[in-house]
Amino acid sequence: MTDHEIFELGDFTLGGITVPDVRLAYTTYGQLAPDAANAIVFPTWFAGTHEANEWLIGAGKALDTDRYFVIVPNLFGNGLSSSPSNTPAPHDRARFPHATMLDNVTAQHRLVTERFGITRLALVLGASMGAGQTYQWAVAHPDMVERIAAITGSPCTSPHNQVFLEGLRAALTADADFADGEYRTPPRRGLRAFSRIYAGWGLSQAFYWERVYAALGFETLEDFLTGVWENNFRDWDANDLLAMMHTWEHADIGRTPGFDGDTRAALASITARTLSMPSRKDLYFPPEDEQWAVQHIPDAELRVIPGIWGHLAGGGADPDAAAFIDAALREHLGR
């Protein structure tokens, strides 16, 4: 794994509970300009670390490290930042507080301002849960964010999306080895069930109908389910997954202080130049949801990522979708 650094937050509030010695893991790429005007924040997604974002970062890429200083903060619960798996009692395991999107952005804001002295961000962007944090940045710190790009994500989690997450939670916690989060050995059966449910949602029906997995080197569907989906989740800590799922399930920028749960008003408050990029066949962040969101954001632009990769179109695995995203970001940055 690419090296990361730790920003010590000290006593910090997560889900309304003050936790001592909270840590935010992050990685930076490129050099901060003398006037600090080239900074970009690129938060991570569910079950991903900073490494998952690197496909867009580097010399000659959309987030060109010869031009920009890119900060990738890791989500609370992902095993690098404070999480159930690395937090001591009494806030360990299933007792880890329910961190919110706003908690994550509040910690990131402290990192950006206290560690680097940055007062203006050229861009905040993210995919999936990273997109949720992106919207949260624009609402919580409107005077600081010049542009946002939300990729395969939303400003609030829809009821249908919540149903998907409830299915994942039920599968994971039904394993007797889970032991209400007090497991001594990983709940392998629960993790396997979790993985297979995720496989049906992360990619589109057309992806499976056209057997794209065969072109990726998997002879059978079973090989793909085992080699990709089970392999992806088998080593994750179950409590960490559940912690990130809670953040995702309860995401809503309308809960930002001052908006009293009014998501439309929160969207209307966004002053950052906004680009939303849903994936055409995403099953839990469908384009229709983002069409609803952008109509409430002044001068927001919607660009639908083509193809049949569903939600995973936002992660760089599909070369065509990756090229589409890269080009859109270059244009959004005025390059």
JSON list of C-alpha atoms in Angstrom, two decimals, residues 206-289:
[
{"chain": "A", "resi": 206, "resn": "ALA", "atom": "CA", "xyz": [-26.11, -6.01, -18.97]},
{"chain": "A", "resi": 207, "resn": "PHE", "atom": "CA", "xyz": [-22.58, -6.56, -17.65]},
{"chain": "A", "resi": 208, "resn": "TYR", "atom": "CA", "xyz": [-23.54, -10.10, -16.66]},
{"chain": "A", "resi": 209, "resn": "TRP", "atom": "CA", "xyz": [-25.78, -10.75, -19.66]},
{"chain": "A", "resi": 210, "resn": "GLU", "atom": "CA", "xyz": [-22.91, -9.89, -22.01]},
{"chain": "A", "resi": 211, "resn": "ARG", "atom": "CA", "xyz": [-20.45, -11.93, -19.93]},
{"chain": "A", "resi": 212, "resn": "VAL", "atom": "CA", "xyz": [-17.96, -9.09, -19.67]},
{"chain": "A", "resi": 213, "resn": "TYR", "atom": "CA", "xyz": [-16.33, -11.01, -16.84]},
{"chain": "A", "resi": 214, "resn": "ALA", "atom": "CA", "xyz": [-15.11, -13.55, -19.42]},
{"chain": "A", "resi": 215, "resn": "ALA", "atom": "CA", "xyz": [-13.18, -10.80, -21.22]},
{"chain": "A", "resi": 216, "resn": "LEU", "atom": "CA", "xyz": [-11.56, -10.05, -17.85]},
{"chain": "A", "resi": 217, "resn": "GLY", "atom": "CA", "xyz": [-10.14, -13.57, -17.67]},
{"chain": "A", "resi": 218, "resn": "PHE", "atom": "CA", "xyz": [-12.80, -15.41, -15.66]},
{"chain": "A", "resi": 219, "resn": "GLU", "atom": "CA", "xyz": [-14.05, -18.54, -17.39]},
{"chain": "A", "resi": 220, "resn": "THR", "atom": "CA", "xyz": [-17.22, -18.88, -15.32]},
{"chain": "A", "resi": 221, "resn": "LEU", "atom": "CA", "xyz": [-19.53, -16.70, -13.31]},
{"chain": "A", "resi": 222, "resn": "GLU", "atom": "CA", "xyz": [-18.49, -18.58, -10.19]},
{"chain": "A", "resi": 223, "resn": "ASP", "atom": "CA", "xyz": [-14.84, -17.79, -10.91]},
{"chain": "A", "resi": 224, "resn": "PHE", "atom": "CA", "xyz": [-15.75, -14.10, -11.14]},
{"chain": "A", "resi": 225, "resn": "LEU", "atom": "CA", "xyz": [-17.78, -14.08, -7.94]},
{"chain": "A", "resi": 226, "resn": "THR", "atom": "CA", "xyz": [-14.99, -15.79, -6.06]},
{"chain": "A", "resi": 227, "resn": "GLY", "atom": "CA", "xyz": [-12.00, -14.16, -7.69]},
{"chain": "A", "resi": 228, "resn": "VAL", "atom": "CA", "xyz": [-13.24, -10.58, -7.58]},
{"chain": "A", "resi": 229, "resn": "TRP", "atom": "CA", "xyz": [-16.05, -10.11, -5.09]},
{"chain": "A", "resi": 230, "resn": "GLU", "atom": "CA", "xyz": [-15.15, -12.59, -2.37]},
{"chain": "A", "resi": 231, "resn": "ASN", "atom": "CA", "xyz": [-11.48, -11.76, -2.76]},
{"chain": "A", "resi": 232, "resn": "ASN", "atom": "CA", "xyz": [-12.26, -8.04, -2.38]},
{"chain": "A", "resi": 233, "resn": "PHE", "atom": "CA", "xyz": [-14.11, -8.33, 0.92]},
{"chain": "A", "resi": 234, "resn": "ARG", "atom": "CA", "xyz": [-12.72, -11.45, 2.61]},
{"chain": "A", "resi": 235, "resn": "ASP", "atom": "CA", "xyz": [-9.99, -9.62, 4.55]},
{"chain": "A", "resi": 236, "resn": "TRP", "atom": "CA", "xyz": [-12.08, -6.65, 5.62]},
{"chain": "A", "resi": 237, "resn": "ASP", "atom": "CA", "xyz": [-12.98, -6.29, 9.27]},
{"chain": "A", "resi": 238, "resn": "ALA", "atom": "CA", "xyz": [-16.75, -6.79, 9.55]},
{"chain": "A", "resi": 239, "resn": "ASN", "atom": "CA", "xyz": [-17.23, -3.99, 12.07]},
{"chain": "A", "resi": 240, "resn": "ASP", "atom": "CA", "xyz": [-15.32, -1.62, 9.80]},
{"chain": "A", "resi": 241, "resn": "LEU", "atom": "CA", "xyz": [-17.66, -2.48, 6.92]},
{"chain": "A", "resi": 242, "resn": "LEU", "atom": "CA", "xyz": [-20.69, -1.89, 9.12]},
{"chain": "A", "resi": 243, "resn": "ALA", "atom": "CA", "xyz": [-19.31, 1.44, 10.32]},
{"chain": "A", "resi": 244, "resn": "MET", "atom": "CA", "xyz": [-18.86, 2.70, 6.75]},
{"chain": "A", "resi": 245, "resn": "MET", "atom": "CA", "xyz": [-22.28, 1.35, 5.79]},
{"chain": "A", "resi": 246, "resn": "HIS", "atom": "CA", "xyz": [-23.94, 3.36, 8.56]},
{"chain": "A", "resi": 247, "resn": "THR", "atom": "CA", "xyz": [-22.25, 6.53, 7.33]},
{"chain": "A", "resi": 248, "resn": "TRP", "atom": "CA", "xyz": [-23.44, 5.78, 3.80]},
{"chain": "A", "resi": 249, "resn": "GLU", "atom": "CA", "xyz": [-26.98, 4.79, 4.73]},
{"chain": "A", "resi": 250, "resn": "HIS", "atom": "CA", "xyz": [-27.63, 7.96, 6.75]},
{"chain": "A", "resi": 251, "resn": "ALA", "atom": "CA", "xyz": [-25.95, 10.42, 4.37]},
{"chain": "A", "resi": 252, "resn": "ASP", "atom": "CA", "xyz": [-28.01, 13.54, 3.69]},
{"chain": "A", "resi": 253, "resn": "ILE", "atom": "CA", "xyz": [-26.64, 17.06, 3.23]},
{"chain": "A", "resi": 254, "resn": "GLY", "atom": "CA", "xyz": [-29.98, 18.33, 4.52]},
{"chain": "A", "resi": 255, "resn": "ARG", "atom": "CA", "xyz": [-28.79, 17.31, 7.99]},
{"chain": "A", "resi": 256, "resn": "THR", "atom": "CA", "xyz": [-26.07, 19.96, 7.86]},
{"chain": "A", "resi": 257, "resn": "PRO", "atom": "CA", "xyz": [-26.69, 22.49, 10.67]},
{"chain": "A", "resi": 258, "resn": "GLY", "atom": "CA", "xyz": [-28.87, 25.33, 9.46]},
{"chain": "A", "resi": 259, "resn": "PHE", "atom": "CA", "xyz": [-30.97, 23.31, 6.98]},
{"chain": "A", "resi": 260, "resn": "ASP", "atom": "CA", "xyz": [-33.26, 21.38, 9.36]},
{"chain": "A", "resi": 261, "resn": "GLY", "atom": "CA", "xyz": [-33.30, 18.29, 7.17]},
{"chain": "A", "resi": 262, "resn": "ASP", "atom": "CA", "xyz": [-34.21, 20.21, 3.99]},
{"chain": "A", "resi": 263, "resn": "THR", "atom": "CA", "xyz": [-32.10, 18.55, 1.29]},
{"chain": "A", "resi": 264, "resn": "ARG", "atom": "CA", "xyz": [-33.42, 20.84, -1.44]},
{"chain": "A", "resi": 265, "resn": "ALA", "atom": "CA", "xyz": [-32.40, 23.94, 0.50]},
{"chain": "A", "resi": 266, "resn": "ALA", "atom": "CA", "xyz": [-28.96, 22.48, 1.11]},
{"chain": "A", "resi": 267, "resn": "LEU", "atom": "CA", "xyz": [-28.54, 21.78, -2.61]},
{"chain": "A", "resi": 268, "resn": "ALA", "atom": "CA", "xyz": [-29.71, 25.29, -3.48]},
{"chain": "A", "resi": 269, "resn": "SER", "atom": "CA", "xyz": [-27.05, 26.73, -1.17]},
{"chain": "A", "resi": 270, "resn": "ILE", "atom": "CA", "xyz": [-24.19, 25.26, -3.22]},
{"chain": "A", "resi": 271, "resn": "THR", "atom": "CA", "xyz": [-22.13, 27.95, -4.89]},
{"chain": "A", "resi": 272, "resn": "ALA", "atom": "CA", "xyz": [-19.33, 25.73, -6.23]},
{"chain": "A", "resi": 273, "resn": "ARG", "atom": "CA", "xyz": [-19.31, 25.05, -9.94]},
{"chain": "A", "resi": 274, "resn": "THR", "atom": "CA", "xyz": [-20.91, 21.60, -9.93]},
{"chain": "A", "resi": 275, "resn": "LEU", "atom": "CA", "xyz": [-20.40, 18.62, -12.21]},
{"chain": "A", "resi": 276, "resn": "SER", "atom": "CA", "xyz": [-22.38, 15.46, -11.48]},
{"chain": "A", "resi": 277, "resn": "MET", "atom": "CA", "xyz": [-21.40, 12.24, -13.26]},
{"chain": "A", "resi": 278, "resn": "PRO", "atom": "CA", "xyz": [-23.71, 9.31, -12.54]},
{"chain": "A", "resi": 279, "resn": "SER", "atom": "CA", "xyz": [-23.26, 6.03, -14.37]},
{"chain": "A", "resi": 280, "resn": "ARG", "atom": "CA", "xyz": [-25.96, 5.13, -16.89]},
{"chain": "A", "resi": 281, "resn": "LYS", "atom": "CA", "xyz": [-26.67, 1.71, -15.38]},
{"chain": "A", "resi": 282, "resn": "ASP", "atom": "CA", "xyz": [-25.79, 2.31, -11.72]},
{"chain": "A", "resi": 283, "resn": "LEU", "atom": "CA", "xyz": [-28.30, 0.33, -9.65]},
{"chain": "A", "resi": 284, "resn": "TYR", "atom": "CA", "xyz": [-28.08, 2.35, -6.46]},
{"chain": "A", "resi": 285, "resn": "PHE", "atom": "CA", "xyz": [-27.04, 5.84, -7.62]},
{"chain": "A", "resi": 286, "resn": "PRO", "atom": "CA", "xyz": [-29.06, 5.94, -10.88]},
{"chain": "A", "resi": 287, "resn": "PRO", "atom": "CA", "xyz": [-28.95, 8.98, -13.18]},
{"chain": "A", "resi": 288, "resn": "GLU", "atom": "CA", "xyz": [-32.56, 9.82, -12.35]},
{"chain": "A", "resi": 289, "resn": "ASP", "atom": "CA", "xyz": [-31.59, 10.55, -8.75]}
]
